[in-house]
Short mmCIF file of C-alpha atoms in Angstrom, two decimals:
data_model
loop_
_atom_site.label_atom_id
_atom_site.label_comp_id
_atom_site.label_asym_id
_atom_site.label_seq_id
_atom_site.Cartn_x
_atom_site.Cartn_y
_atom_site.Cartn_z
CA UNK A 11 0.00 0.00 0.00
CA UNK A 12 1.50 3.81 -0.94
CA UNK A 13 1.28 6.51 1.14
CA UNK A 14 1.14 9.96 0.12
CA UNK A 15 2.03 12.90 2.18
CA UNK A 16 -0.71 15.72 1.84
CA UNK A 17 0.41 19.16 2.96
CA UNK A 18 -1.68 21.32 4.96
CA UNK A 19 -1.11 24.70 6.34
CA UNK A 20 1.22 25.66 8.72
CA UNK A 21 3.35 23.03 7.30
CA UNK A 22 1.29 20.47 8.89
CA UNK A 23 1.05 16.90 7.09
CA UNK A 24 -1.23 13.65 7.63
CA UNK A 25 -1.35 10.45 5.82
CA UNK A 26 -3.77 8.93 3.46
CA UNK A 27 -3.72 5.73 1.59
CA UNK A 28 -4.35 6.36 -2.09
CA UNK A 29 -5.35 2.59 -2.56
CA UNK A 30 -8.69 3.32 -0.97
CA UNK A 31 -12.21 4.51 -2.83
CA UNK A 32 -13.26 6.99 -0.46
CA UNK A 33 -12.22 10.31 0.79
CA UNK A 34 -9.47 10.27 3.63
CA UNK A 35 -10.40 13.11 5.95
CA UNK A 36 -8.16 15.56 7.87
CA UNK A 37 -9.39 18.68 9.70
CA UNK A 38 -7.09 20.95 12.38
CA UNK A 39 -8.10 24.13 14.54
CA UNK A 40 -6.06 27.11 13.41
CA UNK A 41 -6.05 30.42 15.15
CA UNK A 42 -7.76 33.31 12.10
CA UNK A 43 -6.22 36.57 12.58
CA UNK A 44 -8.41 37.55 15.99
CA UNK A 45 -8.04 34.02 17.39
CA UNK A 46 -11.43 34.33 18.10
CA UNK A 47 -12.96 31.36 15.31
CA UNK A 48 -11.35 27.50 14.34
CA UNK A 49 -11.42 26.25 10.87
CA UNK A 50 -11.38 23.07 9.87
CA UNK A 51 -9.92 21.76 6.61
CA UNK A 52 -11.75 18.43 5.06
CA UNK A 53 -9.45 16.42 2.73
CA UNK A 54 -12.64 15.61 0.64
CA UNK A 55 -10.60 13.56 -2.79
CA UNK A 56 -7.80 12.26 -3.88
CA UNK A 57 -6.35 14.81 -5.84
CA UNK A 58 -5.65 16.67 -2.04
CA UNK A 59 -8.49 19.23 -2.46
CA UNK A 60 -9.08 20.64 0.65
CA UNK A 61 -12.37 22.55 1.71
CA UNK A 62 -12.11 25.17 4.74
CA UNK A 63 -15.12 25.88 7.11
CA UNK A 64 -15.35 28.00 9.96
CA UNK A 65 -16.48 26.85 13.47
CA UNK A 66 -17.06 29.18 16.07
CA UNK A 67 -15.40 28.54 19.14
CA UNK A 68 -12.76 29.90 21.38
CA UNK A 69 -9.34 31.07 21.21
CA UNK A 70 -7.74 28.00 20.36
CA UNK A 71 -4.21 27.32 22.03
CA UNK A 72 -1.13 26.96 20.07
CA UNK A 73 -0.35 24.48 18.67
CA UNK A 74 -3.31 23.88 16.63
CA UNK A 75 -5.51 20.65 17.27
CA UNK A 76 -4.98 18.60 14.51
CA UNK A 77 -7.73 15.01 13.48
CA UNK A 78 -7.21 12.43 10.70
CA UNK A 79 -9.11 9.97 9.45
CA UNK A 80 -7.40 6.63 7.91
CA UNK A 81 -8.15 3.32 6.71
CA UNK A 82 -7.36 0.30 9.41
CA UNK A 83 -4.83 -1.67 7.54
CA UNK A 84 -5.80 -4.93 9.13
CA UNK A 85 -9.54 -4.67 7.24
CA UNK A 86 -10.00 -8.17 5.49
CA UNK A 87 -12.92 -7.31 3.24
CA UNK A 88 -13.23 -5.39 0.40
CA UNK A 89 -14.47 -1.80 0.07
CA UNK A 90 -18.04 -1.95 -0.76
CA UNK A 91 -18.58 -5.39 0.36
CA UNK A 92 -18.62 -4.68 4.08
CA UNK A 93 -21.63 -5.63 6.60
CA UNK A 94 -20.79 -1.41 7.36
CA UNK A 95 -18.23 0.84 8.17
CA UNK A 96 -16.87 1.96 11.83
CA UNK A 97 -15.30 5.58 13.13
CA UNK A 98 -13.05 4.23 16.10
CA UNK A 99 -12.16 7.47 17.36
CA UNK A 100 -9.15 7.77 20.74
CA UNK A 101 -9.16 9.46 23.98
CA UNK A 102 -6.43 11.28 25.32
CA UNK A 103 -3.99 9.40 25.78
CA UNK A 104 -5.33 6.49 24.53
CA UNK A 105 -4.87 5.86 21.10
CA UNK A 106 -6.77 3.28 18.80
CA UNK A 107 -4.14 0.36 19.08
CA UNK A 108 -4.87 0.68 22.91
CA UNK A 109 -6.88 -2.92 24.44
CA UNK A 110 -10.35 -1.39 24.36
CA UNK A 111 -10.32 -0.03 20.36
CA UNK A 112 -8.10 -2.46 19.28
CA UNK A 113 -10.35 -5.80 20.29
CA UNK A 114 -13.37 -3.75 19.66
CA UNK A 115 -11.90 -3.29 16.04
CA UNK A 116 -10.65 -6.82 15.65
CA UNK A 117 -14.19 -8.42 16.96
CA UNK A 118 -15.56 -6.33 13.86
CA UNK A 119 -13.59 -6.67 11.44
CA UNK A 120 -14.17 -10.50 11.79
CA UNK A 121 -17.85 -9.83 11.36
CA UNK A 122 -17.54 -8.06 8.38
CA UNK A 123 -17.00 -4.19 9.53
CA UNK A 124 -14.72 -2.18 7.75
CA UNK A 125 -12.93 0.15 10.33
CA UNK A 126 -11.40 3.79 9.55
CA UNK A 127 -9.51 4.90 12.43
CA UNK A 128 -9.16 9.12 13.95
CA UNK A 129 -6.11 10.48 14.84
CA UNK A 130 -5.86 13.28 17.17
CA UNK A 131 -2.96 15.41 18.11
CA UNK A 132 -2.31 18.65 20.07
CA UNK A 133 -5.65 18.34 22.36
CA UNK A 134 -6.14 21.06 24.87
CA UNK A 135 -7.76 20.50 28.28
CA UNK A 136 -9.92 23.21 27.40
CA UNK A 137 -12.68 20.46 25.40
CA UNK A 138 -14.74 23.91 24.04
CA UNK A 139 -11.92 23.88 21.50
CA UNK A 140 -11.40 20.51 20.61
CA UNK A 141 -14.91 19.29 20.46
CA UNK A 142 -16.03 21.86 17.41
CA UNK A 143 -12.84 20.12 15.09
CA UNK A 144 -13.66 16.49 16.14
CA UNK A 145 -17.55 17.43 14.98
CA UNK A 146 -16.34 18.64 11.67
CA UNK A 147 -14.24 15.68 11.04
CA UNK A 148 -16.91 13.32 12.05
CA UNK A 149 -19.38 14.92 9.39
CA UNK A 150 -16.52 14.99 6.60
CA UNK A 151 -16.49 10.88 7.21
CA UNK A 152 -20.17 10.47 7.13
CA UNK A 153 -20.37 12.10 3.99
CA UNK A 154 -17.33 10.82 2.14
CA UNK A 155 -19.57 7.18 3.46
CA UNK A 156 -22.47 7.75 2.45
CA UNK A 157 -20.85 9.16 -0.92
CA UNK A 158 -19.12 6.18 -1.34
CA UNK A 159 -22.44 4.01 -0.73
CA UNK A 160 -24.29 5.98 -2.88
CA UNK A 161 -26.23 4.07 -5.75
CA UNK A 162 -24.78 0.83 -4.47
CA UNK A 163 -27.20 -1.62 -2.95
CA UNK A 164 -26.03 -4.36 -0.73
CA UNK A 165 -25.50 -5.90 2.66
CA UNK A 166 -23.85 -2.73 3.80
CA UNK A 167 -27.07 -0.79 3.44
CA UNK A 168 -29.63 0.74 5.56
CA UNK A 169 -32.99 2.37 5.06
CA UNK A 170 -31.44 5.85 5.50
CA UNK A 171 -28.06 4.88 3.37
CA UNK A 172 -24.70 2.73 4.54
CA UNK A 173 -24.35 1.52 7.22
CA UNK A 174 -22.46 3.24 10.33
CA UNK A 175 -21.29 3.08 13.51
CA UNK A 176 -19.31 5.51 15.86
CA UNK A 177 -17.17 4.24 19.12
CA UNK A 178 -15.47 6.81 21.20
CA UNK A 179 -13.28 6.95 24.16
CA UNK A 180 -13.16 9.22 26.81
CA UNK A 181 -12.45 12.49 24.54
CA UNK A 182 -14.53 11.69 21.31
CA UNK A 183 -17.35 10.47 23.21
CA UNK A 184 -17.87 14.48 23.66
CA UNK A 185 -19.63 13.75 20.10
CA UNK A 186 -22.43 12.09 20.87
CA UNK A 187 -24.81 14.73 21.04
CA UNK A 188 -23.41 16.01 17.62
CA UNK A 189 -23.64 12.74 16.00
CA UNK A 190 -27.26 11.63 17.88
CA UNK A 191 -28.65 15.23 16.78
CA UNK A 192 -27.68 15.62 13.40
CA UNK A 193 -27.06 11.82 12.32
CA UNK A 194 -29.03 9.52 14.66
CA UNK A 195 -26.45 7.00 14.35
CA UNK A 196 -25.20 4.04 16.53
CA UNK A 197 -22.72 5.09 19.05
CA UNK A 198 -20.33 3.14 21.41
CA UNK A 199 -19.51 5.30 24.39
CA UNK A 200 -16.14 3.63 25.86
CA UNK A 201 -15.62 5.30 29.53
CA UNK A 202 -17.66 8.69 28.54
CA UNK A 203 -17.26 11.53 30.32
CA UNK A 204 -20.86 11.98 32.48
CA UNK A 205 -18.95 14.11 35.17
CA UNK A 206 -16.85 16.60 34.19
CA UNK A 207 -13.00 16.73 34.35
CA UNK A 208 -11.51 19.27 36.78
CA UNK A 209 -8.62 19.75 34.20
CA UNK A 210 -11.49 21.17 31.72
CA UNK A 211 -11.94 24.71 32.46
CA UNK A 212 -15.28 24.78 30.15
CA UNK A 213 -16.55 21.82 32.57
CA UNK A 214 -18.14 19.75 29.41
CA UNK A 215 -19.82 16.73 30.20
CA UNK A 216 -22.30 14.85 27.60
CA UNK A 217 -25.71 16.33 28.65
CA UNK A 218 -28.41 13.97 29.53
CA UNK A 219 -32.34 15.68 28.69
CA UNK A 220 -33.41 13.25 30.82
CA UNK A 221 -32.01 14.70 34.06
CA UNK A 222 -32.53 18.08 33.04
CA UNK A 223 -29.59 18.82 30.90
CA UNK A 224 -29.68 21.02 27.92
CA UNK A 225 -27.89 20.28 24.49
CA UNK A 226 -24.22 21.95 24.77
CA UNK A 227 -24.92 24.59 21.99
CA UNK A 228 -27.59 25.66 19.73
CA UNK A 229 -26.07 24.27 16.84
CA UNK A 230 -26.47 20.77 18.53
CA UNK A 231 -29.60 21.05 18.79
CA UNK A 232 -31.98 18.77 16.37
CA UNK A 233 -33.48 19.83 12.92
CA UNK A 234 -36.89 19.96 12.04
CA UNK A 235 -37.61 17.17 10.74
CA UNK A 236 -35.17 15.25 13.84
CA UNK A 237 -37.36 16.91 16.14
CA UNK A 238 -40.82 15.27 14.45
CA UNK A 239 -39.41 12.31 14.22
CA UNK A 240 -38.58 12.26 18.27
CA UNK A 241 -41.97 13.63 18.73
CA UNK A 242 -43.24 10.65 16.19
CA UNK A 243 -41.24 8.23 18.78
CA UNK A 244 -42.93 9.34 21.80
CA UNK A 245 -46.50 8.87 20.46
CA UNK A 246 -45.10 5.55 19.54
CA UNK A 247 -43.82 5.10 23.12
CA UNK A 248 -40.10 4.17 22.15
CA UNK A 249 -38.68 4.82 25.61
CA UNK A 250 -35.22 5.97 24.45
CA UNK A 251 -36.20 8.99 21.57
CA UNK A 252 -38.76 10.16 24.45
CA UNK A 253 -36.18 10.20 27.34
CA UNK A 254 -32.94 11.12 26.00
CA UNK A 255 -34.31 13.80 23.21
CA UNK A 256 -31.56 12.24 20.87
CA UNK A 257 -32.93 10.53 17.54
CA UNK A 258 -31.44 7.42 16.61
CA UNK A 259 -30.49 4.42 18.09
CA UNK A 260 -29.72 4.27 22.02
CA UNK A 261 -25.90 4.38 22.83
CA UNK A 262 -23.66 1.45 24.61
CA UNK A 263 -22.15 2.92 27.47
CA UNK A 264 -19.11 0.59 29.17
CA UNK A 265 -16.98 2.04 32.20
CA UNK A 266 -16.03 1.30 35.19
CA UNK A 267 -17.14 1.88 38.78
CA UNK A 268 -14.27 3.40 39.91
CA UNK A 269 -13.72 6.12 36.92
CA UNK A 270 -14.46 9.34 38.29
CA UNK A 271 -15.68 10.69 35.09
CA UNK A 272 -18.48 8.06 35.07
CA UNK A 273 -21.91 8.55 36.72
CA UNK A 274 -23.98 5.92 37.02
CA UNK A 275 -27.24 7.85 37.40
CA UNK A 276 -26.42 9.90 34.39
CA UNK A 277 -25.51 6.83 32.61
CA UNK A 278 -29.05 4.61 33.04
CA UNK A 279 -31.05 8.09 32.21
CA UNK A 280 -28.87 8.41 28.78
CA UNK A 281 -29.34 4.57 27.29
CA UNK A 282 -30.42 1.15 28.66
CA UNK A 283 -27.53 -0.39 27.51
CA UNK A 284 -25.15 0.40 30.19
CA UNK A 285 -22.28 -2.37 30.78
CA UNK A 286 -20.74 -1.94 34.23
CA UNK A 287 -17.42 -3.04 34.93
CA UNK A 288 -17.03 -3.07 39.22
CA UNK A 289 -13.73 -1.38 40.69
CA UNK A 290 -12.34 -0.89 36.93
CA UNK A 291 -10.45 2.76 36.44
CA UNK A 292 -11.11 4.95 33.08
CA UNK A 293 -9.15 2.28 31.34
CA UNK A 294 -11.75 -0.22 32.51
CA UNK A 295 -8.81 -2.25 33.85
CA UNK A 296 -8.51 -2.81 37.74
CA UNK A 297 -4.62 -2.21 38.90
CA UNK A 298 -2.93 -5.20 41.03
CA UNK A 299 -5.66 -7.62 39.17
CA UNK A 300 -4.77 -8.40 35.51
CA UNK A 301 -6.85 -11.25 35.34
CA UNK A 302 -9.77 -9.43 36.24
CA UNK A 303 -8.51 -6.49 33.83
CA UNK A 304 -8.83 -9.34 31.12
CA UNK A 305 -11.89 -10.70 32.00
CA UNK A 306 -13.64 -6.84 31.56
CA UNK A 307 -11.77 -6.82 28.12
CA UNK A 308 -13.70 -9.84 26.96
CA UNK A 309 -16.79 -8.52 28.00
CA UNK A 310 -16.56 -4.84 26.61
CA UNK A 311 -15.43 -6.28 23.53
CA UNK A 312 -17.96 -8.98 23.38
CA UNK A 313 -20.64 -5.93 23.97
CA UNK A 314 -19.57 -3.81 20.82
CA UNK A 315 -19.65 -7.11 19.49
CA UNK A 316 -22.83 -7.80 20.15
CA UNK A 317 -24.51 -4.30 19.99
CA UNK A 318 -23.02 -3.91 16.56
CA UNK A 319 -24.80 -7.39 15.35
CA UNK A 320 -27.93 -6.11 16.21
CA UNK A 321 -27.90 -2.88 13.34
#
């Protein structure tokens, strides 16, 4: 497989495979000028095109926060003949050949998945300026997908196009509400953060309706026609659309008991598919116990597993 450099400004660079069909996507946060707005650049062909959009958001520390998106190289089947495609997105610290991504992956990719993988560098504490750059990256890889799956009618596909699913850890599970709103797709939420981290001077935690949380921003907040179809839900009494005020698909939430960005309440009002792992830290691993450690990495793994089947 070639890789090709792409240059991006600032003298920034990312990867991309130019064996692949489908866009490879790369965004960063760059200070404009005031310092006052990000932009994030969307590798959206092969040629290196970029496209630049402005996000509002704070002043964004130097260096820049910089997300790619790249094909897994361990995917066995071809493009276009997968069950669906995956975002495995990383937490801080925690990159996606790390236990809980990387047998989450593997388990999929065995049932057919195809997995593209985020990469994200130069994260501030301050989440208010990282979250706005994962967002856009996230919706330049839904629509290079359902570009790709466009006109092609298979396994793959879904009533409403291709189809996709999202896991997050830690950091990217800040998404959810952007993906739930606007998307209404599947999500994985690996250790999310449901109580906020003192390091984060903007305090973000993923708001729950349920427990009388608003959506983070206005922008998050659910079109039109999202906002019928919740409505549509409720009259229909499907529990999750009329508790959580996200559209789509409830969530899988696994953490541990002993992560103190995990709250149990907050976690039972959000989705019932909540998979507890007792005394395990934000790694879902208990220290001084490996066998246990293992055991919990089974049985997350078998959980994505088994919450994927079920799309």
């Amino acid at each position: 497989m070639r890789l090709a450099l792409i240059g991006l400004p600032n003298a920034r660079q990312v990867l991309r495979t130019q064996s692949e069909p489908w866009p490879i996507i790369a965004c960063e946060g760059n200070v404009n000028g005031s310092g006052s707005r990000l932009t994030a650049r969307i590798i959206r062909n092969n040629s290196g095109d970029t496209q630049g959009t402005p996000v509002e958001g704070r002043r964004a520390m130097k260096p820049a926060v910089e997300v790619s998106i790249t094909s897994w190289k361990k995917n066995v089947v071809k493009p276009g003949q997968e069950y669906g495609r995956v975002l495995l997105m990383p937490g801080t610290g925690y990159n996606c050949d790390r236990p809980l991504l990387y047998w989450s992956a593997q388990a999929l990719v065995e049932a057919g998945w195809r997995i593209d993988r985020m990469n994200v560098r130069n994260a501030s504490d301050d989440l208010s300026t990282v979250i706005p750059v994962l967002n856009q990256a996230i919706d330049g890889w839904v629509a290079a997908a359902r570009e790709s799956g466009a006109g092609k009618a298979g396994d793959s596909d879904t009533p409403s196009g291709p189809r996709l699913l999202l896991i997050g850890k830690s950091l990217t599970t800040m998404t959810y509400p952007h993906v739930a709103s606007h998307y209404g797709l599947p999500f994985v939420l690996l250790t999310p953060v449901l109580h906020h981290a003192d390091f984060d001077p903007s305090a973000r935690v993923i708001p729950v309706p349920a427990v009388g949380d608003d959506i983070v921003a206005e922008s998050e907040a659910p079109s039109v026609a999202e906002a019928r179809a919740i409505i549509r839900a409720e009259l229909a009494g499907q529990s999750h659309a009329a508790s959580s005020r996200y559209s789509g698909p409830a969530p899988l939430i696994c953490a541990g008991t002993a992560d103190p960005f995990y709250d149990r309440a907050r976690a039972n009002a959000l989705t019932p598919h909540v998979h507890e792992c007792p005394d395990a830290n934000h790694s879902i691993e208990v220290p001084g116990h490996w066998r246990r450690s293992l055991d919990y990495l089974k049985e997350v793994t078998a959980s994505v597993a088994q919450y994927a089947a079920a799309l």
